[in-house]
Short mmCIF file of C-alpha atoms and ligand atoms in Angstrom, two decimals:
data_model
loop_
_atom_site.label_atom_id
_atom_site.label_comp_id
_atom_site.label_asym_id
_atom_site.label_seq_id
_atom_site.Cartn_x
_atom_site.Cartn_y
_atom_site.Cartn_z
CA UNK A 1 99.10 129.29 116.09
CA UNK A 2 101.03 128.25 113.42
CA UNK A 3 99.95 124.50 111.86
CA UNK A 4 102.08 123.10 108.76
CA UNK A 5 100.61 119.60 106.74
CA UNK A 6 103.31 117.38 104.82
CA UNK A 7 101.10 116.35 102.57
CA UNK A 8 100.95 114.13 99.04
CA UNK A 9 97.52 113.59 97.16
CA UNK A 10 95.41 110.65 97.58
CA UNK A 11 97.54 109.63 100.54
CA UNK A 12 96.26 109.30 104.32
CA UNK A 13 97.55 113.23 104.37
CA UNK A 14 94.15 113.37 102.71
CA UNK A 15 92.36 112.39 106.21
CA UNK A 16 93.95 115.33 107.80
CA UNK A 17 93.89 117.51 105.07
CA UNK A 18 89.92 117.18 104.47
CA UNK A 19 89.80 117.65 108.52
CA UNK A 20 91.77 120.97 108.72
CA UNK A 21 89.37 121.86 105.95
CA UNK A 22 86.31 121.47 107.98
CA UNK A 23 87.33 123.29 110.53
CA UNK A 24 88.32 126.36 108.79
CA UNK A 25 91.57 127.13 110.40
CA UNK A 26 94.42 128.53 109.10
CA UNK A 27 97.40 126.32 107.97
CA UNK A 28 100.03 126.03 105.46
CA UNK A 29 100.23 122.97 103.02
CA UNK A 30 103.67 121.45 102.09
CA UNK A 31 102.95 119.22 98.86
CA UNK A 32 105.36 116.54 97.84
CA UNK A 33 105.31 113.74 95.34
CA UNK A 34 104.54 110.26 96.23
CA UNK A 35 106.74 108.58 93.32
CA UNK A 36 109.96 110.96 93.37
CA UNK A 37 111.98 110.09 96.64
CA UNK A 38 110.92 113.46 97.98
CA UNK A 39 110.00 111.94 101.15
CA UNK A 40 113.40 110.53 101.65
CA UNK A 41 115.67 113.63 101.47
CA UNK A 42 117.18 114.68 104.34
CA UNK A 43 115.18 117.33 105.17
CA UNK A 44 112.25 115.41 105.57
CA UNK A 45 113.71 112.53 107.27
CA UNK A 46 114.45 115.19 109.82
CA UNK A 47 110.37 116.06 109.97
CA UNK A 48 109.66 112.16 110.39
CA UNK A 49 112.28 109.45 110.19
CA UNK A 50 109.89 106.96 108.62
CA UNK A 51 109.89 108.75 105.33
CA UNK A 52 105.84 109.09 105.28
CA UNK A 53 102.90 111.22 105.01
CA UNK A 54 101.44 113.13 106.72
CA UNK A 55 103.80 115.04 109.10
CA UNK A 56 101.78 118.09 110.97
CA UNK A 57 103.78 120.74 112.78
CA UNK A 58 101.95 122.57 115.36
CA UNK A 59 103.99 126.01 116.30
CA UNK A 60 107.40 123.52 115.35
CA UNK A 61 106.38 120.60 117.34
CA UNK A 62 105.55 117.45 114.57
CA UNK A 63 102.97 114.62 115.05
CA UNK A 64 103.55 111.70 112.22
CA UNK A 65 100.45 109.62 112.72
CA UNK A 66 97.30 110.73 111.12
CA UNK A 67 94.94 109.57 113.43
CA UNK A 68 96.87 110.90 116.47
CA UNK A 69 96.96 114.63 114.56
CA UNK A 70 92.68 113.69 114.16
CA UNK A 71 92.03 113.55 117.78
CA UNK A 72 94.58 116.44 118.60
CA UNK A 73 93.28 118.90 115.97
CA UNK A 74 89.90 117.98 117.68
CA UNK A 75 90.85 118.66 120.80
CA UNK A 76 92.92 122.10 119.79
CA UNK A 77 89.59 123.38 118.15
CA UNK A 78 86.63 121.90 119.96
CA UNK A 79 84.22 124.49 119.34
CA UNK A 80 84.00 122.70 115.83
CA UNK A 81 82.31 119.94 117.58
CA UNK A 82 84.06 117.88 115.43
CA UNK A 83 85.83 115.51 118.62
CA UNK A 84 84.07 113.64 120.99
CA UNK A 85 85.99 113.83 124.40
CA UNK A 86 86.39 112.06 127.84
CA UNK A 87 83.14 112.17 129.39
CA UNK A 88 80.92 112.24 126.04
CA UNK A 89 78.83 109.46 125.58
CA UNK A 90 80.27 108.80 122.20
CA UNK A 91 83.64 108.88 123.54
CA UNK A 92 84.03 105.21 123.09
CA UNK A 93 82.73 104.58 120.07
CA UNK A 94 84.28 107.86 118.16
CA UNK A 95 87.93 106.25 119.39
CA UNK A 96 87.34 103.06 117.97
CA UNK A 97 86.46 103.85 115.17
CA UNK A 98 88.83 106.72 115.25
CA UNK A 99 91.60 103.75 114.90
CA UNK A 100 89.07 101.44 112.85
CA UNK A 101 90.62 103.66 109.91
CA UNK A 102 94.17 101.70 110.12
CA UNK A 103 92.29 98.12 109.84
CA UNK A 104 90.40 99.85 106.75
CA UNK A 105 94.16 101.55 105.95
CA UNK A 106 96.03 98.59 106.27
CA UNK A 107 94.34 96.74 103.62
CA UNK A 108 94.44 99.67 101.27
CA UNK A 109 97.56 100.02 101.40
CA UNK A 110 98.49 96.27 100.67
CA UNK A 111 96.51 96.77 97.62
CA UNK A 112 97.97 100.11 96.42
CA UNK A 113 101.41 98.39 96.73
CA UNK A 114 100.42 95.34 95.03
CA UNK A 115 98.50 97.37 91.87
CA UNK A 116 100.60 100.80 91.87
CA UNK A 117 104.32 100.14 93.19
CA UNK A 118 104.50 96.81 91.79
CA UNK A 119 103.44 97.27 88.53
CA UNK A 120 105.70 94.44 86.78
CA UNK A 121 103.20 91.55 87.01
CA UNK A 122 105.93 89.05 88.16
CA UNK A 123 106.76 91.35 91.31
CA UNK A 124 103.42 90.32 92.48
CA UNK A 125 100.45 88.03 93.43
CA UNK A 126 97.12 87.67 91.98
CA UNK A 127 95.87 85.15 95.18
CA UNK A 128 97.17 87.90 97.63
CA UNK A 129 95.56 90.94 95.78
CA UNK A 130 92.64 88.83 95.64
CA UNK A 131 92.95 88.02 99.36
CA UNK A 132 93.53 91.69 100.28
CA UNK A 133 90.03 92.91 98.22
CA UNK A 134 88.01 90.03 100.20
CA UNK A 135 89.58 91.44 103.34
CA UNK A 136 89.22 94.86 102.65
CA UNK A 137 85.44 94.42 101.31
CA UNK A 138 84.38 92.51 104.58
CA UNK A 139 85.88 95.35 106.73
CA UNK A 140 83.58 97.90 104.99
CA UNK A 141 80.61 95.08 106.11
CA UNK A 142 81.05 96.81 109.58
CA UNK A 143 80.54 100.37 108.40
CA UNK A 144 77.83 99.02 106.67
CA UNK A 145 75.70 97.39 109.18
CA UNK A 146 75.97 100.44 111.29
CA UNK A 147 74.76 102.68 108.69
CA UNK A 148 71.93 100.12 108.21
CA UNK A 149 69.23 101.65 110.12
CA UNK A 150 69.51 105.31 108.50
CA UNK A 151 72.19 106.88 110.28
CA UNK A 152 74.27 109.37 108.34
CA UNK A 153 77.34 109.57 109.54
CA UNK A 154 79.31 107.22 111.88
CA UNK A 155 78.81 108.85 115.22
CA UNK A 156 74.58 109.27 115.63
CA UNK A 157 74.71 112.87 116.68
CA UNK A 158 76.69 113.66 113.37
CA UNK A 159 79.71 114.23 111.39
CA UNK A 160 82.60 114.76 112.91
CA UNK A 161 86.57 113.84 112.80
CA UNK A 162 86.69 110.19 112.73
CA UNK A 163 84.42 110.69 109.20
CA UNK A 164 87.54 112.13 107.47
CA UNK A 165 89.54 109.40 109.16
CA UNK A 166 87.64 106.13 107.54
CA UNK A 167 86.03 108.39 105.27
CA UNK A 168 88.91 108.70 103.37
CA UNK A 169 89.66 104.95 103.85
CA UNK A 170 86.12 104.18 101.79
CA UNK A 171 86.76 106.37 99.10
CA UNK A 172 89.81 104.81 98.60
CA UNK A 173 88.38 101.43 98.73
CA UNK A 174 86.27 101.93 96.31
CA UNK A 175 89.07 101.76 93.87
CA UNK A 176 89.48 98.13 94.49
CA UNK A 177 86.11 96.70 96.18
CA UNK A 178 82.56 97.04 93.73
CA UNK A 179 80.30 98.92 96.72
CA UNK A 180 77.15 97.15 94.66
CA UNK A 181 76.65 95.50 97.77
CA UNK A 182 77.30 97.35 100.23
CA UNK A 183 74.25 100.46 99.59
CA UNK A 184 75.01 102.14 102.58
CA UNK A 185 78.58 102.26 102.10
CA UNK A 186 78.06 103.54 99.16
CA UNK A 187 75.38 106.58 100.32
CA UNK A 188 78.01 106.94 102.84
CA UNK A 189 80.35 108.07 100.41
CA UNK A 190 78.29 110.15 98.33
CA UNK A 191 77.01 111.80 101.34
CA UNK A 192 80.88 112.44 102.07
CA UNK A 193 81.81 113.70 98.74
CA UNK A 194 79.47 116.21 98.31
CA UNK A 195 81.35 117.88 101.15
CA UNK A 196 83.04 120.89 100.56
CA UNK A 197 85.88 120.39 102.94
CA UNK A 198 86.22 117.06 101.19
CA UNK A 199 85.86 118.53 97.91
CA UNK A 200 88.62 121.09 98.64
CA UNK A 201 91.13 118.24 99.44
CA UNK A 202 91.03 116.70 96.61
CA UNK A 203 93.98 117.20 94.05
CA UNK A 204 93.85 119.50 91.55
CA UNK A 205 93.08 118.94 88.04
CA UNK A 206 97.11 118.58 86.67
CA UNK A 207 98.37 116.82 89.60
CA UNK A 208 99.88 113.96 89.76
CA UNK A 209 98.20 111.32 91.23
CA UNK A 210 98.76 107.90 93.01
CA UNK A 211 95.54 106.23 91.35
CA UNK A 212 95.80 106.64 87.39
CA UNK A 213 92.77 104.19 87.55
CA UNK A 214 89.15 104.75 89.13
CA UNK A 215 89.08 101.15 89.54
CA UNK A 216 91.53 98.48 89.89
CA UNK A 217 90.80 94.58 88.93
CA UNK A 218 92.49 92.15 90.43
CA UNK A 219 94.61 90.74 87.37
CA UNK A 220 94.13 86.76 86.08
CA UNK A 221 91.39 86.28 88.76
N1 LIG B 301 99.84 105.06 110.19
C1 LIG B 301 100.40 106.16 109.42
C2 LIG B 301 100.72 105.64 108.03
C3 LIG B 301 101.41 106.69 107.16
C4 LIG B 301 101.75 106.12 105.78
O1 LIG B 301 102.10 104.92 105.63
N2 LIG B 301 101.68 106.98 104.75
C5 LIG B 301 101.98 106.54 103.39
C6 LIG B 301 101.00 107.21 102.39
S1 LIG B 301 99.35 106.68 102.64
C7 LIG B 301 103.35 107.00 102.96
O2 LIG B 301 103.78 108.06 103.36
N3 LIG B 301 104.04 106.24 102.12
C8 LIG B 301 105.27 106.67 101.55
C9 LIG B 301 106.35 105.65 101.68
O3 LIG B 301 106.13 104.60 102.30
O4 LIG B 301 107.41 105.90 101.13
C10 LIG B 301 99.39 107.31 109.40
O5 LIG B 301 98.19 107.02 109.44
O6 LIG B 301 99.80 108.48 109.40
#
């Protein structure tokens, strides 16, 4: 089988990247660059017509939606353990949360746009960044009440795929929510990071990154 990430650092590529990773298969990574138009040439318009990351070809057929490649890379390898499907009890709750990573996404996104792209401070607005953070910190309050009672990863029986999906969405979070006071959140994370699959998607020392900043403050608030 022959699998193929489109991928740019620090991106939701990341999600599918760190997955791949944990499951040990064999694939080829396609790096681009998030701030040179590289995602708008031709040729990748022709892998997805949206111009975004990540695009995942499977033996030439391309998915564009990272948490659609999650729950098919499950499925294609499910020795891993890493999916839960039809018929598991945690069926249910692994798909919600599964998509719980785009309300976490969303959010994270508003803010990168608002503190990265936008970097003129009349091109944008301190009540909506402000806004966005509040939003984005009291969607981490759900991870965090589930977490509350010592569990280590979101699905009881263990890590598996839907951890690199919101996963990823936390550690990016972190960059514009304080996780003072949200502990488990925060164990979450570390717990996360000392992954080695997680580890080994991260960018490499020289590259160029998205996030210059470890933190972001929302500015005149
Ligand atoms: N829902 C999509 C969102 C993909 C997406 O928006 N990717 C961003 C990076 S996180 C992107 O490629 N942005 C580049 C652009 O908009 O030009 C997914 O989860 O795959």
């Amino acid at each position: 089988m022959e699998i193929r990430l489109h991928h740019v650092d620090e991106s939701r590529s990341v999600r599918v990247l760190w997955l791949l990773e944990e499951l040990e298969v064999d694939f080829e990574l396609v790096s681009y660059d998030f701030f040179d138009k590289s995602l708008r040439t031709a040729e990748y318009l022709m892998l997805n017509p949206a111009g975004r990351v990540p695009a995942l070809e499977i033996d030439g057929a391309v998915m564009c939606e990272s948490g659609a490649m999650i729950e098919y890379l499950c499925e294609l390898f499910p020795e891993a353990g890493l999916g839960r499907p039809p018929g598991d009890p945690e069926r249910m709750e692994w798909l919600d949360w599964l998509h719980y990573a785009e309300t976490i996404g969303q959010h994270c996104a508003n803010l990168t746009q608002a503190h990265v792209v936008l970097y003129e401070p009349w091109m944008r607005s301190s009540t909506q960044m402000s806004l966005e953070a509040r939003r984005l910190s009291k969607v981490l309050e759900r991870i965090e009440l589930l977490l509350v009672d010592g569990r280590e990863y979101l699905m009881e029986t263990g890590f598996s795929g839907v951890d690199c999906a919101v996963g990823y969405g936390v550690d990016l979070a972190r960059r514009f929510v304080r996780l003072d006071e949200l502990p488990g959140v925060a164990e979450y994370l570390e717990r996360l990071c000392a992954r080695p699959a997680f580890q080994a998607a991260q960018p490499e020392a020289d590259a160029r990154r998205i996030y210059a900043q470890d933190f972001y403050e929302v500015p005149d608030a």
